[in-house]
CSV table of C-alpha atoms in Angstrom, one decimal:
chain,number,residue,atom,x,y,z
G,1,MET,CA,79.9,108.4,78.8
G,2,ASN,CA,78.7,108.6,75.2
G,3,HIS,CA,80.2,106.6,72.3
G,4,GLY,CA,82.2,109.4,71.0
G,5,ILE,CA,84.0,110.1,74.3
G,6,SER,CA,84.6,106.4,74.7
G,7,ILE,CA,86.4,106.3,71.4
G,8,LEU,CA,88.5,109.3,72.3
G,9,PHE,CA,89.6,107.8,75.7
G,10,ARG,CA,90.6,104.6,73.9
G,11,ALA,CA,92.4,106.5,71.1
G,12,ILE,CA,94.6,108.4,73.6
G,13,PRO,CA,96.6,105.3,74.8
G,14,LEU,CA,96.9,104.0,71.2
G,15,ALA,CA,98.1,107.4,70.0
G,16,MET,CA,100.7,107.6,72.8
G,17,ALA,CA,101.8,104.1,72.0
G,18,ALA,CA,102.2,105.0,68.4
G,19,PHE,CA,104.2,108.1,69.4
G,20,CYS,CA,106.6,106.0,71.6
G,21,PHE,CA,107.1,103.3,69.0
G,22,ALA,CA,107.7,105.8,66.2
G,23,TYR,CA,109.9,108.2,68.2
G,24,GLY,CA,111.9,105.4,69.7
G,25,ALA,CA,112.5,103.8,66.4
G,26,TYR,CA,113.5,107.1,64.8
G,27,ILE,CA,116.0,107.8,67.6
G,28,PHE,CA,117.5,104.3,67.3
G,29,SER,CA,117.8,104.4,63.5
G,30,ALA,CA,119.2,108.0,63.3
G,31,GLY,CA,122.7,107.1,64.6
G,32,THR,CA,125.0,104.6,66.2
G,33,ASP,CA,126.3,106.5,69.2
G,34,THR,CA,125.7,105.2,72.7
G,35,ALA,CA,123.1,107.8,73.6
G,36,ARG,CA,120.8,106.8,70.7
G,37,LEU,CA,121.3,103.1,71.2
G,38,THR,CA,120.1,103.7,74.8
G,39,ALA,CA,117.3,106.3,74.3
G,40,GLY,CA,115.8,104.6,71.3
G,41,PRO,CA,114.9,101.2,72.7
G,42,VAL,CA,113.8,102.7,76.1
G,43,VAL,CA,111.4,105.2,74.4
G,44,PHE,CA,110.2,102.4,72.0
G,45,TYR,CA,109.3,100.0,74.8
G,46,LEU,CA,107.5,102.7,76.8
G,47,GLY,CA,104.9,102.1,74.0
G,48,ALA,CA,104.4,98.6,75.5
G,49,ILE,CA,103.2,100.3,78.7
G,50,CYS,CA,100.8,102.4,76.7
G,51,VAL,CA,99.4,99.3,75.0
G,52,ALA,CA,98.8,97.7,78.4
G,53,LEU,CA,97.1,100.9,79.6
G,54,TYR,CA,94.9,100.8,76.4
G,55,CYS,CA,93.9,97.3,77.5
G,56,THR,CA,92.9,98.6,80.9
G,57,ALA,CA,91.0,101.5,79.3
G,58,ALA,CA,89.2,99.3,76.8
G,59,THR,CA,88.2,96.8,79.6
G,60,ILE,CA,86.6,99.5,81.7
G,61,ILE,CA,85.0,101.5,78.9
G,62,ARG,CA,83.3,98.5,77.3
G,63,GLN,CA,81.7,97.7,80.6
G,64,ILE,CA,80.5,101.3,81.0
G,65,ILE,CA,78.9,101.5,77.5
G,66,GLY,CA,77.6,97.9,77.5
G,67,THR,CA,79.7,96.3,74.8
G,68,TYR,CA,81.9,94.1,77.0
G,69,THR,CA,82.0,90.5,75.8
G,70,ALA,CA,83.3,87.2,77.1
G,71,ALA,CA,86.1,87.2,74.5
G,72,ALA,CA,87.2,90.7,75.5
G,73,LYS,CA,87.4,89.6,79.2
G,74,TYR,CA,90.4,87.4,78.2
G,75,LEU,CA,91.6,89.2,75.1
G,76,PHE,CA,92.7,92.5,76.7
G,77,PRO,CA,94.6,91.1,79.6
G,78,ALA,CA,96.3,88.6,77.3
G,79,ILE,CA,97.4,91.4,75.0
G,80,GLY,CA,98.9,93.3,78.0
G,81,TYR,CA,100.8,90.2,79.3
G,82,THR,CA,102.0,89.4,75.7
G,83,PHE,CA,103.6,92.9,75.4
G,84,ALA,CA,105.1,92.5,78.8
G,85,LEU,CA,106.7,89.2,77.8
G,86,LEU,CA,108.0,90.6,74.5
G,87,THR,CA,109.5,93.6,76.3
G,88,LEU,CA,111.3,91.3,78.8
G,89,VAL,CA,112.6,89.1,76.1
G,90,SER,CA,113.8,92.1,74.1
G,91,GLY,CA,115.6,93.4,77.2
G,92,ALA,CA,117.3,90.0,77.7
G,93,PHE,CA,118.3,90.0,74.1
G,94,ILE,CA,119.8,93.5,74.4
G,95,LEU,CA,121.7,92.4,77.5
G,96,SER,CA,123.2,89.5,75.6
G,97,SER,CA,124.2,91.7,72.7
G,98,GLN,CA,127.5,93.4,72.2
G,99,TRP,CA,126.4,96.9,71.2
G,100,THR,CA,127.6,99.9,73.2
G,101,GLY,CA,125.5,100.8,76.2
G,102,ALA,CA,123.7,97.4,76.2
G,103,LEU,CA,124.1,97.0,79.9
G,104,VAL,CA,122.0,100.0,80.9
G,105,THR,CA,119.6,99.6,78.0
G,106,GLY,CA,118.9,96.0,78.6
G,107,HIS,CA,118.3,96.3,82.3
G,108,VAL,CA,116.0,99.3,81.8
G,109,VAL,CA,114.0,97.6,79.0
G,110,CYS,CA,113.5,94.6,81.3
G,111,GLY,CA,112.3,97.0,83.9
G,112,LEU,CA,109.8,98.4,81.5
G,113,GLY,CA,108.6,94.9,80.9
G,114,LEU,CA,108.0,94.5,84.6
G,115,ILE,CA,105.9,97.7,84.7
G,116,THR,CA,103.9,96.4,81.6
G,117,ALA,CA,103.2,93.2,83.5
G,118,CYS,CA,101.8,95.2,86.5
G,119,VAL,CA,99.6,97.3,84.2
G,120,ALA,CA,98.4,94.1,82.5
G,121,THR,CA,97.4,92.9,86.0
G,122,ALA,CA,95.5,96.1,86.5
G,123,ALA,CA,93.6,95.3,83.3
G,124,THR,CA,92.8,91.9,84.6
G,125,SER,CA,91.6,93.3,87.9
G,126,SER,CA,89.3,95.7,85.9
G,127,THR,CA,87.4,92.8,84.3
G,128,ARG,CA,84.7,93.2,87.0
G,129,PHE,CA,84.9,97.0,87.2
G,130,SER,CA,81.2,97.4,86.6
G,131,LEU,CA,80.5,96.0,90.1
G,132,ILE,CA,82.4,98.9,91.9
G,133,PRO,CA,79.5,101.4,91.6
G,134,LYS,CA,77.0,98.9,93.0
G,135,ASN,CA,79.3,97.8,95.8
G,136,SER,CA,80.0,101.5,96.7
G,137,ALA,CA,76.3,102.1,97.0
G,138,ASP,CA,75.7,99.1,99.3
G,139,ASP,CA,75.6,100.5,102.8
G,140,THR,CA,75.9,97.0,104.3
G,141,PHE,CA,79.5,96.7,103.2
G,142,SER,CA,78.8,93.1,102.2
G,143,VAL,CA,81.0,91.0,99.9
G,144,ASN,CA,79.5,90.8,96.4
G,145,THR,CA,79.3,87.1,95.3
G,146,ALA,CA,79.5,88.2,91.7
G,147,GLY,CA,82.9,89.8,92.3
G,148,PHE,CA,86.3,88.1,92.7
G,149,THR,CA,86.6,85.4,95.2
G,150,ARG,CA,89.1,85.9,98.0
G,151,ALA,CA,91.6,83.7,96.3
G,152,GLN,CA,91.3,85.5,93.0
G,153,SER,CA,91.6,88.9,94.6
G,154,SER,CA,94.6,87.8,96.6
G,155,LEU,CA,96.2,86.2,93.5
G,156,LEU,CA,95.9,89.5,91.5
G,157,ILE,CA,97.6,91.4,94.4
G,158,PHE,CA,100.2,88.7,94.7
G,159,ILE,CA,101.1,88.9,91.1
G,160,VAL,CA,101.8,92.6,91.0
G,161,SER,CA,103.5,92.4,94.4
G,162,ALA,CA,105.8,89.6,93.2
G,163,VAL,CA,106.7,91.7,90.1
G,164,ALA,CA,107.4,94.7,92.3
G,165,ALA,CA,109.6,92.5,94.6
G,166,VAL,CA,111.6,91.3,91.5
G,167,ALA,CA,112.2,94.9,90.6
G,168,TRP,CA,113.4,95.8,94.1
G,169,VAL,CA,115.7,92.7,94.2
G,170,TRP,CA,117.0,93.6,90.7
G,171,CYS,CA,117.8,97.1,91.9
G,172,ILE,CA,119.6,95.9,95.0
G,173,LEU,CA,121.7,93.4,93.0
G,174,LEU,CA,122.8,96.1,90.5
G,175,TYR,CA,123.8,98.4,93.4
G,176,VAL,CA,125.5,95.7,95.5
G,177,PHE,CA,127.3,93.7,92.8
G,178,GLY,CA,127.8,96.4,90.2
G,179,THR,CA,131.4,97.5,89.6
G,180,LEU,CA,130.8,100.1,86.8
G,181,PRO,CA,129.1,103.5,86.6
G,182,ALA,CA,126.7,101.8,84.2
G,183,HIS,CA,125.5,99.5,87.0
G,184,ILE,CA,124.8,102.6,89.2
G,185,VAL,CA,122.8,104.2,86.4
G,186,ALA,CA,120.8,101.0,85.7
G,187,GLY,CA,120.3,100.4,89.4
G,188,SER,CA,119.0,103.9,89.9
G,189,VAL,CA,116.6,103.6,87.1
G,190,MET,CA,115.5,100.2,88.4
G,191,PHE,CA,114.9,101.9,91.7
G,192,GLY,CA,112.4,104.2,90.1
G,193,ILE,CA,110.8,101.3,88.1
G,194,ALA,CA,110.4,99.4,91.4
G,195,CYS,CA,108.6,102.5,92.8
G,196,VAL,CA,106.2,102.5,89.9
G,197,CYS,CA,105.5,98.7,90.2
G,198,THR,CA,104.9,99.2,93.9
G,199,SER,CA,102.5,102.0,93.2
G,200,LEU,CA,100.6,99.7,90.9
G,201,ILE,CA,100.0,97.4,93.8
G,202,ALA,CA,97.8,100.1,95.3
G,203,LEU,CA,95.9,100.4,92.1
G,204,VAL,CA,95.4,96.7,91.5
G,205,ALA,CA,94.4,96.2,95.2
G,206,SER,CA,91.9,99.1,95.1
G,207,ILE,CA,90.2,97.9,92.0
G,208,ALA,CA,90.2,94.2,92.9
G,209,ARG,CA,88.9,94.7,96.5
G,210,GLN,CA,86.3,97.2,95.5
G,211,ALA,CA,85.0,94.9,92.8
G,212,ARG,CA,84.8,92.2,95.4
G,213,GLY,CA,83.2,94.5,98.0
G,214,SER,CA,85.9,93.8,100.6
G,215,TYR,CA,87.6,97.2,100.4
G,216,THR,CA,87.4,98.8,103.8
G,217,MET,CA,87.3,102.5,104.8
G,218,ALA,CA,90.7,102.0,106.6
G,219,GLU,CA,92.3,101.0,103.4
G,220,LYS,CA,91.8,104.4,101.8
G,221,ARG,CA,94.7,106.0,103.6
G,222,LYS,CA,96.9,103.0,103.3
G,223,TRP,CA,96.9,102.7,99.5
G,224,MET,CA,97.0,106.4,99.0
G,225,GLY,CA,100.0,106.6,101.3
G,226,LEU,CA,101.8,103.8,99.6
G,227,VAL,CA,101.7,105.3,96.1
G,228,LEU,CA,102.5,108.9,97.3
G,229,THR,CA,105.4,107.5,99.3
G,230,MET,CA,106.8,105.7,96.3
G,231,GLY,CA,106.6,108.8,94.2
G,232,SER,CA,108.4,110.8,96.9
G,233,LEU,CA,111.2,108.2,97.2
G,234,ALA,CA,111.9,108.3,93.5
G,235,PHE,CA,111.7,112.1,93.5
G,236,VAL,CA,114.1,112.5,96.5
G,237,LEU,CA,116.7,110.1,95.0
G,238,GLY,CA,116.4,112.0,91.7
G,239,LEU,CA,117.2,115.3,93.4
G,240,ILE,CA,120.2,113.7,95.2
G,241,LEU,CA,121.6,112.4,92.0
G,242,ILE,CA,121.1,115.7,90.2
G,243,ALA,CA,122.9,117.4,93.1
G,244,LEU,CA,126.0,115.5,92.2
G,245,ARG,CA,127.2,118.2,89.9
G,246,GLY,CA,130.2,117.3,87.8
G,247,GLU,CA,129.5,113.6,88.1
G,248,THR,CA,129.0,111.8,84.7
G,249,ILE,CA,126.0,109.9,86.0
G,250,ASN,CA,124.0,112.8,87.6
G,251,PHE,CA,121.8,112.9,84.4
G,252,VAL,CA,119.9,109.8,85.7
G,253,GLY,CA,118.4,112.0,88.4
G,254,PHE,CA,116.0,113.5,85.8
G,255,VAL,CA,114.9,110.0,84.8
G,256,LEU,CA,114.1,109.3,88.5
G,257,ILE,CA,112.0,112.5,88.6
G,258,GLY,CA,110.1,111.4,85.6
G,259,LEU,CA,109.4,108.0,87.2
G,260,ALA,CA,108.2,109.9,90.3
G,261,LEU,CA,105.8,111.8,88.1
G,262,ILE,CA,104.5,108.6,86.8
G,263,CYS,CA,103.9,107.3,90.4
G,264,TRP,CA,102.0,110.5,91.2
G,265,SER,CA,99.9,110.1,88.0
G,266,ILE,CA,99.0,106.6,89.2
G,267,SER,CA,98.1,108.1,92.6
G,268,SER,CA,95.3,110.1,90.9
G,269,LYS,CA,93.5,106.8,90.2
G,270,VAL,CA,94.1,105.4,93.7
G,271,ILE,CA,92.9,108.7,95.3
G,272,LEU,CA,89.8,108.8,93.1
G,273,LEU,CA,88.8,105.2,94.0
G,274,ALA,CA,89.4,105.9,97.7
G,275,LYS,CA,87.5,109.2,97.7
G,276,ILE,CA,84.3,108.0,96.0
G,277,TRP,CA,84.1,104.7,97.9
G,278,HIS,CA,80.8,104.9,100.0
G,279,ALA,CA,81.1,108.7,99.7
G,280,ASP,CA,80.2,111.6,97.5
G,281,PHE,CA,83.2,113.6,96.4
G,282,PRO,CA,82.3,116.8,94.6
G,283,LEU,CA,85.8,117.4,93.4
G,284,ALA,CA,86.1,113.9,91.7
G,285,ASN,CA,86.0,115.5,88.2
G,286,ARG,CA,89.1,117.6,89.2
G,287,ILE,CA,91.4,114.7,89.9
G,288,PRO,CA,92.2,114.0,86.2
G,289,ILE,CA,94.1,117.3,86.2
G,290,ILE,CA,96.9,115.5,88.2
G,291,PRO,CA,98.2,113.4,85.3
G,292,VAL,CA,97.8,116.4,83.0
G,293,LEU,CA,100.1,118.4,85.2
G,294,THR,CA,102.6,115.5,85.5
G,295,ALA,CA,102.6,115.1,81.7
G,296,LEU,CA,103.2,118.8,81.2
G,297,THR,CA,106.0,118.7,83.7
G,298,CYS,CA,107.7,115.8,81.9
G,299,LEU,CA,107.5,117.7,78.6
G,300,PHE,CA,108.7,121.0,80.1
G,301,LEU,CA,111.7,119.2,81.7
G,302,ALA,CA,112.4,117.4,78.4
G,303,ALA,CA,112.4,120.8,76.6
G,304,PHE,CA,115.0,122.2,79.0
G,305,LEU,CA,117.1,119.1,78.7
G,306,TYR,CA,117.1,119.2,74.9
G,307,GLU,CA,118.8,122.6,75.2
G,308,GLU,CA,121.2,121.3,77.9
G,309,ALA,CA,122.1,118.4,75.7
G,310,LEU,CA,123.6,120.9,73.2
G,311,PHE,CA,126.3,121.6,75.8
G,312,HIS,CA,126.5,118.3,77.7
G,313,ALA,CA,125.8,115.2,75.7
G,314,LYS,CA,124.9,113.2,78.8
G,315,PHE,CA,121.5,114.9,78.9
G,316,PHE,CA,120.5,113.5,75.5
G,317,VAL,CA,119.0,110.3,76.9
G,318,PRO,CA,116.9,111.9,79.7
G,319,ALA,CA,115.5,114.5,77.3
G,320,ARG,CA,114.2,111.8,75.0
G,321,VAL,CA,113.0,109.5,77.8
G,322,LEU,CA,111.1,112.3,79.6
G,323,ALA,CA,109.2,112.9,76.4
G,324,GLY,CA,108.1,109.2,76.5
G,325,PHE,CA,107.2,109.6,80.2
G,326,GLY,CA,105.0,112.5,79.2
G,327,ALA,CA,103.2,110.1,76.9
G,328,ILE,CA,102.7,107.6,79.8
G,329,CYS,CA,101.3,110.4,82.1
G,330,PHE,CA,98.9,111.6,79.4
G,331,THR,CA,97.7,108.0,78.9
G,332,LEU,CA,97.1,107.8,82.6
G,333,TYR,CA,94.9,110.9,82.3
G,334,SER,CA,92.7,108.9,80.0
G,335,ILE,CA,92.4,106.1,82.5
G,336,VAL,CA,91.6,108.3,85.5
G,337,SER,CA,89.0,110.1,83.4
G,338,ILE,CA,87.4,106.8,82.6
G,339,LEU,CA,87.4,105.8,86.3
G,340,GLU,CA,85.8,109.1,87.2
G,341,SER,CA,83.1,108.5,84.7
G,342,GLY,CA,82.3,104.9,85.6
G,343,ALA,CA,83.1,104.4,89.3
G,344,GLY,CA,80.6,106.9,90.8
G,345,LYS,CA,78.3,105.6,93.4
G,346,LYS,CA,75.0,104.3,92.0
G,347,ALA,CA,71.9,103.0,93.6
């Protein structure tokens, strides 16, 4: 990877973050109706996920081009966790506010904070990414003492697993104890967010264990299966909700489909890491097309929903949110391209 390409791949997450922040702020400030007060903050805080993804991209790229410093090792994960905390605090503030639609908006923004925390953990697990090509080329399958210790690797996986567990419990509580349609909407979106967080367990585990050298051949199918299953669960629930024609809450099905597309974008990285581990995979440079396709799907769906919103106002929110999801998927294209460039087996 040359210097110019490295700048481009770092610029993509920042550009997508700027888009989410600017677009979300514009939506929020353009009116006071419930739809804008919901879509605006949600799109805005999707930018926090893009920032955390930038931290992951910068962590990996600097190791590839030889500009990684001791300060950067701590700085980028810290930035990711800071944005996660700010997003969670903002979600809690929205929940405690009195504005219309605060119940759904606050829960969803908190969920985005959970995703950001998981992505920040992926950035942390990438701090020893440079060891992956060396470990992949080691035919003895021995643990690399320069990589994470067993405790460190387990801690990283535990952190993202705990965050995913919080998302699942949050989802269940909204479903079980909710008495309003808004609780069902928030619970359904939290279901998709939990699927995304669970998918990120596979990514963090793959990176951390490959950097340690303890990733086994049997794990390939396990982690790929996990992330593909999560995407399928969100997609199926989305279709079920969309099928509830005439129901005021069926619009949330499109949000679930968008979250499923994010899961499948994450799968591209998990699949890539699995396929090139102790193996040559000639089609590795084709895998980045997965997040490109998911990003385009989000944008095409958003375009259709923009038109549908002219006739049914309930589609205003998913149309805007899917545009933000498209930005997330395109950012993930940058990450998988970086992985493809830097994780190949080397002697």
